[in-house]
């Protein structure tokens, strides 16, 4: 059999395997217009070709009004020198009315910042029962405290998390010291100044964008929550100061199963960081030794988006990173001894990503079959003259076969995947509360897109919301294990991952054809454990941390 024939036979076999495993053909439907979302990203571009204008922005799902429905906050850009507009673009907050419709409540809520926005994340940093909001900018960042009655107050200066003139990108709330208060990790990108952004030209004399390699890196920032509404910059004493990184993505999780939350940072053209939490308030970057700083060829890639997830259900968190074109996205498989091995090609994710420039991404169970799939938002930084490297690109959906490999099913998953866009930040959450994960994508200088998952909930599922008492109120960092007769799954509650974005804090576990979970084990950041037994499928469980309780069966709560 010839090489080409073998190649096509292998692709068809893998696709059939994925579709058989999925059993249900999931479709993602563009419902942006009918949902009432009119957001269009503005990058403020002119013929000056500022590098800043290529990077886009992110979004986050959050329930800011505590009505049980996910609302949506979207970050926007701003005018740059040479760009003119009648009215400055602003960030937008959309309120979900529970019927699939969103209303712009930005002005009433007081969160319409007009700075050059990048990323955002939502979580209850002050443990008062409602979601607060952190926004990163090119320039000073913002912390909005939720007042609990539909409005927010800018408490950035009081809280001490404004930053300086850094170019911040992604961010995450994480209780790294397990004191019950959410700390804040802010990723910073380049030491970049518009006034010093020189004019760059190609060999034909045409003005082009710069390369990130011409700019110095800058350290990320770790803020420790003091528990009184203020934060302290502990970057140096915590061991995460490193001004050689050029960070764009961050994800937090207990990768080595030692009970402490670790931090992984995707860097652009420099080695990635894996900060192992030592447990005494300090971190050590072990990425080069663990195998997660470079790809399998020992090359530092152009990292953009990133996520932790146990894609093979072996009880350890793996890592997925999206990268630049002419590189593959990278899947780091976590071994039993916490070594991370580049399994990209083994898992079938190499060739299909080589010509893409990928940004937003996340592990999620698109079809609720119990195995984590992957979505990737694609789009180049700038138009190229290569026929192979397109500027606008189609996004991709990869279905997990359950055998350690993925198969791209984009063409079978809806018309959306046939349309090329310039994708950037991507947020994930069940906005319509129907038991499957939906997606919002921010596109550079284009309209954002809300994708409704159609068909994922035909498989059974469990949605779990954690409410901490001794642990932080949102239960961020909580590990949840769901066991059925056929398999076991593990997830952790995160606040921040993908690219410049935040997500639904509720965990959705696909159960496939199983009608109940034989056990649900919750391990809180405080160390407390709860075990629920014989839990019926297709319900939302709101689980409140109970210190000293080992076994409790929780009844249906909607």
Coordinates of C-alpha atoms in Angstrom, one line a residue:
X1 CA 0.0 0.0 0.0
X2 CA 1.4 3.4 -1.0
X3 CA 2.3 6.0 1.6
X4 CA -0.6 8.4 0.5
X5 CA -3.1 5.5 0.5
X6 CA -1.9 4.5 4.0
X7 CA -2.2 8.1 5.1
X8 CA -5.8 8.4 3.9
X9 CA -6.8 5.0 5.2
X10 CA -5.5 6.0 8.6
X11 CA -7.4 9.2 8.6
X12 CA -10.6 7.6 7.6
X13 CA -10.1 4.8 10.2
X14 CA -9.5 7.4 13.0
X15 CA -12.5 9.4 12.0
X16 CA -14.8 6.4 12.0
X17 CA -13.3 5.4 15.4
X18 CA -14.0 8.9 16.8
X19 CA -17.6 9.0 15.4
X20 CA -18.3 5.5 16.7
X21 CA -17.0 6.4 20.1
X22 CA -19.0 9.7 20.2
X23 CA -22.2 7.9 19.0
X24 CA -23.8 11.3 18.8
X25 CA -22.8 13.9 16.2
X26 CA -22.4 17.2 18.0
X27 CA -23.1 20.4 16.1
X28 CA -22.0 23.9 17.1
X29 CA -24.5 26.5 15.9
X30 CA -23.7 30.2 15.5
X31 CA -26.5 31.9 17.6
X32 CA -24.8 35.3 18.0
X33 CA -27.5 37.4 16.3
X34 CA -30.5 35.7 17.9
X35 CA -28.8 35.9 21.3
X36 CA -28.6 39.7 20.9
X37 CA -24.8 39.9 21.0
X38 CA -23.5 42.7 18.8
X39 CA -19.9 42.9 20.0
X40 CA -17.2 43.7 17.4
X41 CA -13.6 43.8 18.4
X42 CA -11.6 47.0 17.5
X43 CA -7.8 46.7 17.4
X44 CA -7.3 50.4 16.6
X45 CA -5.1 49.6 13.6
X46 CA -3.6 52.1 11.2
X47 CA -0.9 51.9 8.6
X48 CA 1.7 52.3 11.4
X49 CA 1.7 48.5 12.0
X50 CA 1.9 48.6 15.8
X51 CA 2.7 45.0 17.0
X52 CA 0.1 45.5 19.7
X53 CA -2.8 45.5 17.3
X54 CA -2.3 41.9 16.2
X55 CA -3.0 40.2 19.5
X56 CA -6.7 40.5 20.0
X57 CA -8.6 40.2 23.3
X58 CA -10.5 37.7 25.4
X59 CA -13.8 37.2 27.3
X60 CA -15.2 35.4 30.3
X61 CA -18.4 33.8 31.3
X62 CA -19.6 34.7 34.8
X63 CA -22.9 34.8 36.8
X64 CA -22.5 38.4 38.0
X65 CA -26.1 38.7 39.2
X66 CA -26.4 35.3 40.9
X67 CA -29.5 34.3 39.0
X68 CA -28.1 30.9 37.9
X69 CA -27.5 32.0 34.3
X70 CA -24.1 32.7 32.8
X71 CA -23.5 36.3 31.7
X72 CA -20.7 37.4 29.4
X73 CA -18.0 40.0 29.7
X74 CA -16.0 40.8 26.5
X75 CA -12.8 42.9 26.4
X76 CA -12.1 45.3 23.6
X77 CA -9.2 47.2 22.1
X78 CA -8.8 51.0 21.8
X79 CA -7.7 53.6 19.2
X80 CA -3.9 53.7 18.4
X81 CA -2.1 56.6 16.8
X82 CA -3.4 57.1 13.3
X83 CA -6.8 55.5 14.0
X84 CA -9.9 57.7 14.2
X85 CA -13.3 56.8 15.6
X86 CA -16.4 58.8 16.5
X87 CA -16.9 57.0 19.8
X88 CA -14.2 55.0 21.7
X89 CA -14.8 51.2 21.8
X90 CA -15.5 49.8 25.3
X91 CA -15.5 46.5 27.0
X92 CA -19.0 45.1 27.2
X93 CA -21.1 43.2 29.8
X94 CA -24.0 41.2 28.6
X95 CA -26.7 40.0 31.0
X96 CA -28.3 36.6 30.3
X97 CA -32.1 36.6 30.7
X98 CA -32.3 32.9 31.0
X99 CA -34.0 32.3 27.6
X100 CA -30.9 32.5 25.5
X101 CA -31.0 36.3 25.0
X102 CA -28.4 38.7 26.2
X103 CA -28.8 42.5 27.0
X104 CA -26.0 45.0 27.1
X105 CA -25.8 46.3 30.7
X106 CA -22.3 47.7 30.5
X107 CA -23.2 51.3 31.4
X108 CA -25.5 50.4 34.3
X109 CA -22.9 48.0 35.7
X110 CA -20.1 50.4 35.4
X111 CA -17.6 48.2 33.7
X112 CA -17.2 49.9 30.3
X113 CA -13.5 50.5 30.4
X114 CA -12.0 52.2 27.3
X115 CA -8.4 51.2 27.8
X116 CA -6.5 48.9 25.4
X117 CA -7.9 45.7 26.8
X118 CA -6.4 42.2 26.6
X119 CA -7.7 39.6 29.0
X120 CA -10.1 39.0 31.9
X121 CA -11.2 36.5 34.5
X122 CA -14.0 36.4 37.0
X123 CA -14.1 35.0 40.6
X124 CA -15.2 35.9 44.1
X125 CA -11.9 37.2 45.4
X126 CA -13.4 38.8 48.5
X127 CA -15.5 35.7 49.5
X128 CA -18.8 37.7 49.7
X129 CA -20.8 35.4 47.4
X130 CA -20.6 37.2 44.0
X131 CA -18.3 37.3 41.1
X132 CA -15.7 40.0 40.8
X133 CA -13.8 40.8 37.6
X134 CA -10.2 41.4 36.8
X135 CA -9.2 43.0 33.4
X136 CA -5.7 43.1 31.9
X137 CA -4.6 45.9 29.6
X138 CA -1.8 47.3 27.6
X139 CA -1.2 49.7 30.5
X140 CA -2.8 49.8 34.0
X141 CA -5.1 46.8 34.8
X142 CA -8.5 46.9 36.5
X143 CA -10.1 45.1 39.5
X144 CA -13.9 45.5 39.6
X145 CA -15.5 44.5 42.9
X146 CA -19.1 43.3 42.6
X147 CA -21.5 45.3 44.7
X148 CA -24.1 42.6 44.7
X149 CA -26.9 44.7 43.2
X150 CA -26.0 44.8 39.6
X151 CA -23.1 47.2 39.7
X152 CA -19.3 47.1 40.2
X153 CA -16.8 49.4 41.8
X154 CA -13.3 50.0 40.5
X155 CA -11.1 49.1 43.5
X156 CA -7.8 48.6 41.6
X157 CA -5.8 51.2 43.4
X158 CA -7.1 50.3 46.9
X159 CA -6.5 46.6 46.2
X160 CA -2.9 47.2 44.9
X161 CA -3.3 45.2 41.7
X162 CA -3.1 48.0 39.1
X163 CA 0.4 47.1 37.9
X164 CA 2.4 49.7 36.1
X165 CA 2.8 50.3 32.4
X166 CA 3.2 46.6 31.6
X167 CA 1.6 44.9 28.7
X168 CA -0.4 42.3 30.6
X169 CA -2.1 39.4 28.8
X170 CA -3.8 36.4 30.5
X171 CA -4.6 36.2 34.2
X172 CA -5.9 33.6 36.7
X173 CA -7.3 33.6 40.3
X174 CA -5.7 30.8 42.3
X175 CA -5.4 30.1 46.0
X176 CA -1.8 29.0 45.9
X177 CA -1.2 29.1 49.7
X178 CA -4.6 27.4 50.7
X179 CA -5.5 30.2 53.1
X180 CA -9.1 30.4 51.7
X181 CA -8.4 33.7 49.8
X182 CA -8.0 33.9 46.1
X183 CA -4.6 35.1 44.9
X184 CA -4.0 36.6 41.5
X185 CA -1.5 35.6 38.8
X186 CA -1.0 38.1 36.0
X187 CA 0.9 37.2 32.9
X188 CA 3.0 40.0 31.3
X189 CA 4.1 39.8 27.6
X190 CA 6.8 42.2 26.3
X191 CA 8.7 45.3 27.3
X192 CA 7.0 47.2 24.6
X193 CA 6.4 51.0 24.1
X194 CA 4.3 52.4 21.2
X195 CA 6.7 55.4 21.0
X196 CA 9.6 53.0 20.5
X197 CA 7.9 50.7 18.1
X198 CA 10.1 51.3 15.1
X199 CA 9.0 51.1 11.5
X200 CA 9.8 47.6 10.2
X201 CA 10.0 46.9 6.5
X202 CA 10.2 43.7 4.4
X203 CA 12.8 43.2 1.6
X204 CA 10.4 44.9 -0.8
X205 CA 10.3 48.0 1.3
X206 CA 6.8 47.4 2.6
X207 CA 5.9 48.2 6.2
X208 CA 5.4 45.1 8.3
X209 CA 4.8 44.0 11.9
X210 CA 7.7 43.4 14.2
X211 CA 8.7 40.0 15.6
X212 CA 8.3 39.5 19.4
X213 CA 11.9 38.4 19.5
X214 CA 13.1 41.9 19.0
X215 CA 11.5 43.0 22.3
X216 CA 12.8 42.0 25.8
X217 CA 10.7 39.9 28.0
X218 CA 9.1 41.0 31.3
X219 CA 8.3 39.1 34.5
X220 CA 4.8 38.0 35.4
X221 CA 3.3 39.2 38.7
X222 CA 1.9 37.1 41.5
X223 CA -0.4 39.0 44.0
X224 CA -1.1 37.4 47.4
X225 CA -4.6 38.1 48.8
X226 CA -4.3 39.6 52.2
X227 CA -7.9 38.7 53.1
X228 CA -8.8 42.4 53.8
X229 CA -9.5 43.5 50.2
X230 CA -5.9 44.2 49.4
X231 CA -3.1 42.3 47.7
X232 CA 0.7 42.2 48.1
X233 CA 3.1 41.7 45.2
X234 CA 5.0 38.5 46.2
X235 CA 6.5 37.8 42.8
X236 CA 10.1 37.6 43.9
X237 CA 9.7 36.0 47.3
X238 CA 7.4 33.3 45.7
X239 CA 10.0 32.5 43.2
X240 CA 8.1 33.4 40.0
X241 CA 10.1 36.4 38.9
X242 CA 11.6 35.8 35.5
X243 CA 12.0 38.6 33.0
X244 CA 13.0 36.3 30.2
X245 CA 9.5 35.1 29.6
X246 CA 7.1 36.5 27.1
X247 CA 3.9 35.2 28.5
X248 CA 0.5 34.9 26.8
X249 CA -1.4 32.1 28.4
X250 CA -1.7 30.7 31.9
X251 CA -3.4 27.7 33.5
X252 CA -3.4 26.5 37.1
X253 CA -3.8 22.9 38.5
X254 CA -2.2 20.3 40.7
X255 CA -0.1 18.6 37.9
X256 CA 1.9 16.3 40.3
X257 CA -1.0 15.3 42.5
X258 CA 0.7 16.5 45.7
X259 CA -2.2 18.6 46.9
X260 CA -0.7 22.0 45.9
X261 CA -1.8 24.0 42.9
X262 CA 0.9 24.6 40.3
X263 CA 1.1 27.2 37.5
X264 CA 1.9 26.8 33.9
X265 CA 2.7 29.7 31.6
X266 CA 2.8 29.6 27.8
X267 CA 5.5 31.9 26.5
X268 CA 5.9 33.3 23.0
X269 CA 9.2 32.2 21.4
X270 CA 10.8 31.5 24.8
X271 CA 10.7 28.4 27.0
X272 CA 7.4 27.8 28.8
X273 CA 7.3 27.9 32.6
X274 CA 6.0 25.1 34.9
X275 CA 6.0 26.6 38.4
X276 CA 5.8 23.7 40.9
X277 CA 4.2 24.7 44.2
X278 CA 6.6 23.7 46.9
X279 CA 3.9 24.1 49.5
X280 CA 5.5 26.8 51.7
X281 CA 4.5 29.8 49.6
X282 CA 7.2 29.3 47.0
X283 CA 7.4 27.9 43.5
X284 CA 10.2 26.4 41.4
X285 CA 10.2 26.4 37.6
X286 CA 10.7 22.8 36.7
X287 CA 9.6 23.0 33.1
X288 CA 13.0 22.1 31.6
X289 CA 13.4 19.1 33.8
X290 CA 9.7 17.9 33.6
X291 CA 9.8 18.2 29.8
X292 CA 7.3 21.0 29.4
X293 CA 9.5 24.0 28.4
X294 CA 10.1 22.9 24.8
X295 CA 8.6 20.6 22.2
X296 CA 9.9 17.1 21.5
X297 CA 12.7 18.6 19.3
X298 CA 14.0 20.8 22.1
X299 CA 12.6 24.0 20.5
X300 CA 10.8 26.8 22.3
X301 CA 7.6 27.5 20.4
X302 CA 5.3 30.5 20.0
X303 CA 2.9 29.7 22.8
X304 CA -0.4 31.4 22.9
X305 CA -3.3 29.5 24.7
X306 CA -3.0 26.8 27.3
X307 CA -5.0 24.4 29.5
X308 CA -4.7 21.6 32.0
X309 CA -6.9 18.6 31.5
X310 CA -6.9 14.8 32.1
X311 CA -7.5 13.8 28.5
X312 CA -6.8 10.1 29.0
X313 CA -8.6 9.7 32.4
X314 CA -5.6 8.4 34.2
X315 CA -5.9 10.7 37.2
X316 CA -3.2 13.2 36.2
X317 CA -3.5 16.6 34.5
X318 CA -2.0 16.9 31.0
X319 CA -1.2 20.1 29.2
X320 CA -2.2 21.5 25.8
X321 CA -0.6 24.5 24.3
X322 CA -1.5 26.4 21.1
X323 CA 1.4 27.7 19.0
X324 CA 2.5 29.7 16.0
X325 CA 2.2 28.6 12.3
X326 CA 4.8 26.2 11.0
X327 CA 4.8 24.8 14.5
X328 CA 2.4 22.2 15.8
X329 CA 0.2 22.8 18.9
X330 CA 1.7 20.7 21.7
X331 CA 0.1 18.0 23.9
X332 CA 2.2 17.2 26.9
X333 CA 1.2 13.8 28.3
X334 CA 1.6 13.5 32.1
X335 CA 3.2 10.2 33.1
X336 CA 2.8 8.4 36.4
X337 CA 6.0 10.0 37.7
X338 CA 5.0 13.6 36.7
X339 CA 7.2 13.7 33.7
X340 CA 5.6 15.5 30.7
X341 CA 6.2 14.0 27.3
X342 CA 5.3 15.6 24.0
X343 CA 2.6 13.3 22.7
X344 CA 1.4 15.7 20.0
X345 CA 2.0 13.4 17.0
X346 CA 1.1 10.2 18.8
X347 CA -2.3 11.8 19.7
X348 CA -2.9 12.9 16.1
X349 CA -2.7 16.6 16.8
X350 CA 0.5 17.4 14.9
X351 CA -0.1 17.6 11.2
X352 CA -3.6 19.1 11.5
X353 CA -2.2 22.1 13.4
X354 CA 1.1 22.8 11.5
X355 CA -0.2 25.5 9.1
X356 CA -2.5 27.1 11.7
X357 CA -1.8 29.9 14.1
X358 CA -3.7 29.0 17.2
X359 CA -4.9 31.0 20.2
X360 CA -7.9 30.2 22.3
X361 CA -8.4 26.6 23.4
X362 CA -9.7 24.3 26.1
X363 CA -10.1 20.7 27.1
X364 CA -13.9 20.1 27.4
X365 CA -16.3 17.2 26.8
X366 CA -18.1 18.4 23.7
X367 CA -20.3 15.3 23.3
X368 CA -20.6 14.3 27.0
X369 CA -19.1 10.8 26.4
X370 CA -16.7 11.0 29.3
X371 CA -13.5 11.9 27.4
X372 CA -12.2 15.5 27.0
X373 CA -12.1 16.9 23.5
X374 CA -10.4 20.1 22.3
X375 CA -11.5 23.3 20.6
X376 CA -8.9 25.6 18.9
X377 CA -9.5 29.1 17.6
X378 CA -7.2 30.0 14.7
X379 CA -6.1 33.1 12.9
X380 CA -2.8 34.5 11.7
X381 CA -1.2 37.7 13.1
X382 CA -1.0 39.3 9.7
X383 CA -1.7 38.6 6.0
X384 CA 1.0 36.5 4.4
X385 CA 2.1 35.9 0.8
X386 CA 2.2 32.1 1.4
X387 CA -0.6 30.2 -0.2
X388 CA -0.4 27.8 2.7
X389 CA -0.5 30.3 5.5
X390 CA -3.9 32.0 5.5
X391 CA -4.7 35.1 7.6
X392 CA -8.3 34.2 8.3
X393 CA -8.5 30.6 9.3
X394 CA -11.2 28.0 10.2
X395 CA -11.4 27.0 13.9
X396 CA -11.0 23.3 14.8
X397 CA -12.8 20.7 16.9
X398 CA -10.9 17.6 17.9
X399 CA -12.9 14.7 19.3
X400 CA -11.2 12.3 21.8
X401 CA -11.4 8.7 20.6
X402 CA -11.0 7.4 24.1
X403 CA -7.9 5.5 23.0
X404 CA -5.4 8.3 23.6
X405 CA -5.9 10.0 20.2
X406 CA -7.9 12.8 18.8
X407 CA -9.6 13.2 15.4
X408 CA -10.6 16.5 13.8
X409 CA -14.4 16.5 13.2
X410 CA -14.7 20.2 12.3
X411 CA -16.3 19.5 8.9
X412 CA -19.0 17.3 10.5
X413 CA -19.7 19.7 13.4
X414 CA -21.5 22.6 11.8
X415 CA -21.3 25.3 9.1
X416 CA -19.4 27.5 11.5
X417 CA -16.2 25.5 11.0
X418 CA -16.3 26.2 7.2
X419 CA -16.1 30.0 7.7
X420 CA -12.6 31.5 8.2
X421 CA -12.0 34.1 10.8
X422 CA -9.2 35.7 12.8
X423 CA -9.7 33.9 16.1
X424 CA -8.2 35.0 19.4
X425 CA -9.6 34.6 23.0
X426 CA -12.1 31.9 23.7
X427 CA -14.4 31.3 26.7
X428 CA -16.3 28.1 27.5
X429 CA -19.5 27.7 29.5
X430 CA -23.1 26.3 29.5
X431 CA -24.9 29.6 29.0
X432 CA -28.3 28.0 28.3
X433 CA -28.0 25.5 31.2
X434 CA -28.9 22.5 29.1
X435 CA -26.0 20.3 30.2
X436 CA -23.4 20.8 27.5
X437 CA -20.6 23.3 27.0
X438 CA -21.1 26.3 24.7
X439 CA -18.3 28.6 23.3
X440 CA -17.7 32.3 22.8
X441 CA -14.9 33.4 20.4
X442 CA -13.4 36.9 20.2
X443 CA -12.2 37.5 16.6
X444 CA -9.6 40.2 15.8
X445 CA -11.2 43.3 14.4
X446 CA -14.4 41.2 13.7
X447 CA -17.6 40.3 15.3
X448 CA -17.5 37.8 18.2
X449 CA -19.3 34.5 17.8
X450 CA -21.5 32.6 20.3
X451 CA -21.6 28.9 19.5
X452 CA -24.4 26.8 21.0
X453 CA -23.7 23.2 21.6
X454 CA -26.5 21.2 19.9
X455 CA -26.5 17.6 20.7
X456 CA -24.0 17.3 23.5
X457 CA -26.7 16.8 26.1
X458 CA -28.1 13.8 24.4
X459 CA -25.6 11.9 26.4
X460 CA -26.0 12.0 30.2
X461 CA -24.2 14.5 32.3
X462 CA -23.6 15.9 35.7
X463 CA -22.9 19.6 36.4
X464 CA -21.2 20.4 39.7
X465 CA -20.9 23.8 41.4
X466 CA -18.6 24.1 44.4
X467 CA -19.2 26.5 47.3
X468 CA -16.3 26.7 49.7
X469 CA -16.5 27.5 53.4
X470 CA -13.0 27.0 54.8
X471 CA -11.7 27.1 51.2
X472 CA -12.3 30.0 48.9
X473 CA -16.0 30.7 48.2
X474 CA -15.8 29.5 44.6
X475 CA -14.0 26.3 45.5
X476 CA -11.3 27.2 42.9
X477 CA -8.6 24.5 43.1
X478 CA -11.1 21.8 44.2
X479 CA -10.6 18.4 42.6
X480 CA -13.7 16.5 41.6
X481 CA -13.6 12.8 40.6
X482 CA -16.7 11.2 39.1
X483 CA -16.9 7.4 38.9
X484 CA -19.4 5.4 36.8
X485 CA -19.5 1.7 36.1
X486 CA -17.5 2.2 32.9
X487 CA -14.9 4.8 33.8
X488 CA -13.5 7.5 36.2
X489 CA -12.9 11.1 35.4
X490 CA -11.1 13.9 37.2
X491 CA -11.4 17.7 36.8
X492 CA -10.3 20.7 38.9
X493 CA -12.2 24.0 39.3
X494 CA -10.2 26.7 37.4
X495 CA -10.5 30.5 37.1
X496 CA -8.5 31.4 33.9
X497 CA -7.0 29.4 31.0
X498 CA -7.3 29.3 27.2
X499 CA -6.0 32.6 25.8
X500 CA -6.9 35.9 27.6
X501 CA -10.1 34.3 28.9
X502 CA -12.2 32.9 31.8
X503 CA -14.8 30.3 31.9
X504 CA -17.8 28.7 33.7
X505 CA -16.7 27.8 37.2
X506 CA -19.2 24.9 37.2
X507 CA -17.8 21.5 36.1
X508 CA -19.7 19.4 33.5
X509 CA -18.9 15.7 33.4
X510 CA -20.2 13.7 30.5
X511 CA -21.5 10.3 31.6
X512 CA -22.2 8.8 28.2
X513 CA -25.0 6.2 28.5
X514 CA -24.6 5.8 32.2
X515 CA -27.6 7.0 34.2
X516 CA -25.8 7.6 37.4
X517 CA -22.4 8.1 39.0
X518 CA -21.6 5.5 41.5
X519 CA -19.4 8.0 43.4
X520 CA -18.5 11.6 43.3
X521 CA -15.5 12.5 45.3
X522 CA -14.7 16.2 46.2
X523 CA -11.3 17.2 47.5
X524 CA -11.3 20.8 48.7
X525 CA -8.2 23.0 48.8
X526 CA -8.5 22.9 52.6
X527 CA -7.9 19.1 52.4
X528 CA -11.5 18.3 53.4
X529 CA -13.1 15.5 51.4
X530 CA -16.7 14.6 50.6
X531 CA -18.0 11.5 48.8
X532 CA -21.5 11.4 47.2
X533 CA -22.8 8.0 46.3
X534 CA -25.3 6.8 43.6
X535 CA -25.8 10.3 42.1
X536 CA -28.5 10.4 39.4
X537 CA -27.5 11.9 36.0
X538 CA -28.7 15.1 34.3
X539 CA -28.7 17.4 37.3
X540 CA -26.9 20.3 38.8
X541 CA -25.2 19.5 42.1
X542 CA -24.5 22.5 44.3
X543 CA -21.9 21.1 46.8
X544 CA -21.0 23.2 49.9
X545 CA -17.8 22.3 51.7
X546 CA -18.5 20.6 55.0
X547 CA -15.4 20.2 57.2
X548 CA -15.2 16.7 58.8
X549 CA -17.9 15.2 56.6
X550 CA -16.6 12.1 54.8
X551 CA -19.7 10.7 53.1
X552 CA -22.9 12.5 52.1
X553 CA -25.5 11.8 49.5
X554 CA -26.7 15.1 47.9
X555 CA -30.2 15.4 46.5
X556 CA -31.1 17.1 43.3
X557 CA -30.7 20.9 43.2
X558 CA -31.5 23.1 40.2

